[in-house]
Coordinates of N, CA and C in Angstrom, one line a residue:
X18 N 0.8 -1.2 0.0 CA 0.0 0.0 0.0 C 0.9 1.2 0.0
X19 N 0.5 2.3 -0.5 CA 1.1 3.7 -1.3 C 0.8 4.3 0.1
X20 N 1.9 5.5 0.7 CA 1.1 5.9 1.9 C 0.0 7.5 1.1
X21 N 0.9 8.2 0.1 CA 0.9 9.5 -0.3 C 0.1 8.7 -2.0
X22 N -1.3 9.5 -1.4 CA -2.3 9.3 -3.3 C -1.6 10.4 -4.1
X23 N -1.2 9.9 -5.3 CA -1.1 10.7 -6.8 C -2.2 11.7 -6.5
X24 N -1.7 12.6 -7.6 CA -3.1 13.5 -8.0 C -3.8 12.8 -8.9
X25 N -3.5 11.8 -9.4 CA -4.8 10.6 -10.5 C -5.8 9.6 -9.0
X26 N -5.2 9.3 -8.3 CA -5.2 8.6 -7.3 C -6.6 9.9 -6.3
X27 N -6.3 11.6 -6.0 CA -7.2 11.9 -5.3 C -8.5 12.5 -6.6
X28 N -7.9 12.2 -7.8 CA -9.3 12.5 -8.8 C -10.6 11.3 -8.9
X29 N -9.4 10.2 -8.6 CA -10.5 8.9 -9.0 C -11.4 8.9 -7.5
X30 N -10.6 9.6 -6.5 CA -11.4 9.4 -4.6 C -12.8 10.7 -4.9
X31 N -12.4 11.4 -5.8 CA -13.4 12.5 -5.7 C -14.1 11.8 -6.7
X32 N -14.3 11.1 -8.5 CA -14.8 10.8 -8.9 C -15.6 9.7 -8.7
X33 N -15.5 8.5 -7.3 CA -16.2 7.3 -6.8 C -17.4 8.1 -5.8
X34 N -16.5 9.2 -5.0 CA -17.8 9.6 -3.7 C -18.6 10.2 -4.8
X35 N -18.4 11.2 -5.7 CA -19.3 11.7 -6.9 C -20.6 10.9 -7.1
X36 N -19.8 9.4 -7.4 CA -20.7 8.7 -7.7 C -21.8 7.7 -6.8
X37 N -21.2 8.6 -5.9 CA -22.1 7.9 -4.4 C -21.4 7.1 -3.7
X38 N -20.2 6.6 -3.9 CA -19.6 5.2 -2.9 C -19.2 5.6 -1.7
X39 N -19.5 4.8 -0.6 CA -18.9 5.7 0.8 C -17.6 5.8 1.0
X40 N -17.3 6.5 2.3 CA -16.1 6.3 2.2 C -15.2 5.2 2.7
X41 N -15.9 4.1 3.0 CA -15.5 2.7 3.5 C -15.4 2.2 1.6
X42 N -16.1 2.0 0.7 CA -16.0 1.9 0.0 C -14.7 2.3 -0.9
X43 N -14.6 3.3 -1.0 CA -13.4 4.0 -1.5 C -12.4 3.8 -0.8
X44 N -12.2 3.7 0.4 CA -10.8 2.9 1.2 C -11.0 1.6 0.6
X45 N -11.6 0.6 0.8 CA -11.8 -0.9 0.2 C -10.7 -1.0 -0.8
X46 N -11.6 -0.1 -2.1 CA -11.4 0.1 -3.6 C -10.0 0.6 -3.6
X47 N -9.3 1.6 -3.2 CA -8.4 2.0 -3.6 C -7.2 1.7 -2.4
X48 N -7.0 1.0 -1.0 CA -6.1 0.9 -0.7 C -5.5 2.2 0.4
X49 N -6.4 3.0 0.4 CA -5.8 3.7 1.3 C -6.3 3.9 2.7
X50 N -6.0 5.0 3.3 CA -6.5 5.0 4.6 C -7.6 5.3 4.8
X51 N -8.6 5.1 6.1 CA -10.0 6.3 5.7 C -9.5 7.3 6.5
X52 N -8.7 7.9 7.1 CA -8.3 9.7 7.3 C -7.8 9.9 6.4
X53 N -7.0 8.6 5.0 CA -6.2 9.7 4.1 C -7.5 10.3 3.0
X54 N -8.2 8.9 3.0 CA -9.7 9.0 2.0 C -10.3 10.6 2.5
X55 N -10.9 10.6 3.7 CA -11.3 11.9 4.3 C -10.9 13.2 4.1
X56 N -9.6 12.8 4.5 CA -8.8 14.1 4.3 C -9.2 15.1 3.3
X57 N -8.6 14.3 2.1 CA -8.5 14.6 1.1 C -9.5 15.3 0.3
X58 N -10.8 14.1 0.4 CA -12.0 15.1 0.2 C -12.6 16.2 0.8
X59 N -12.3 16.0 1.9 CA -12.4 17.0 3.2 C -12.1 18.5 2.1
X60 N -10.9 18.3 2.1 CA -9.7 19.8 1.7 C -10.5 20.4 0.2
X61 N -11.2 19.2 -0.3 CA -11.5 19.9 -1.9 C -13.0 20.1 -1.9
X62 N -13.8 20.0 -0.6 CA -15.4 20.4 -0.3 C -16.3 19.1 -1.0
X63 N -15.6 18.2 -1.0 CA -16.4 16.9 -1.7 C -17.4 16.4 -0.8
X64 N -18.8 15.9 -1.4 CA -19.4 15.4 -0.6 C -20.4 14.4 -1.2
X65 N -20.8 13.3 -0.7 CA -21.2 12.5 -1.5 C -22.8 12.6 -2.5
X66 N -22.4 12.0 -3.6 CA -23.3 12.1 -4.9 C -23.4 13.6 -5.2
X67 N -22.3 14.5 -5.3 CA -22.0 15.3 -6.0 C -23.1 15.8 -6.9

């Protein structure tokens, strides 16, 4: 596991919650943390099903 997501890596985290997946889902799917998952969206005002 990657500790630091790419910038492809926090497009596809913002493009799955978009699509509704939680964020247990999105850790699953991509391998990372759920504070890194959080974070991240957290910082860019993401929130689910966009």
């Amino acid at each position: 596991m990657r500790h630091y997501p790419t910038p492809e890596d926090i497009q596809k985290m913002i493009d799955l919650r978009q699509k509704g997946l939680s964020i247990a889902q999105i850790v699953e799917k991509m391998g990372f943390s759920k504070s890194t998952v959080k974070r991240h969206l957290s910082l860019r005002g993401v929130e689910r099903g966009g």
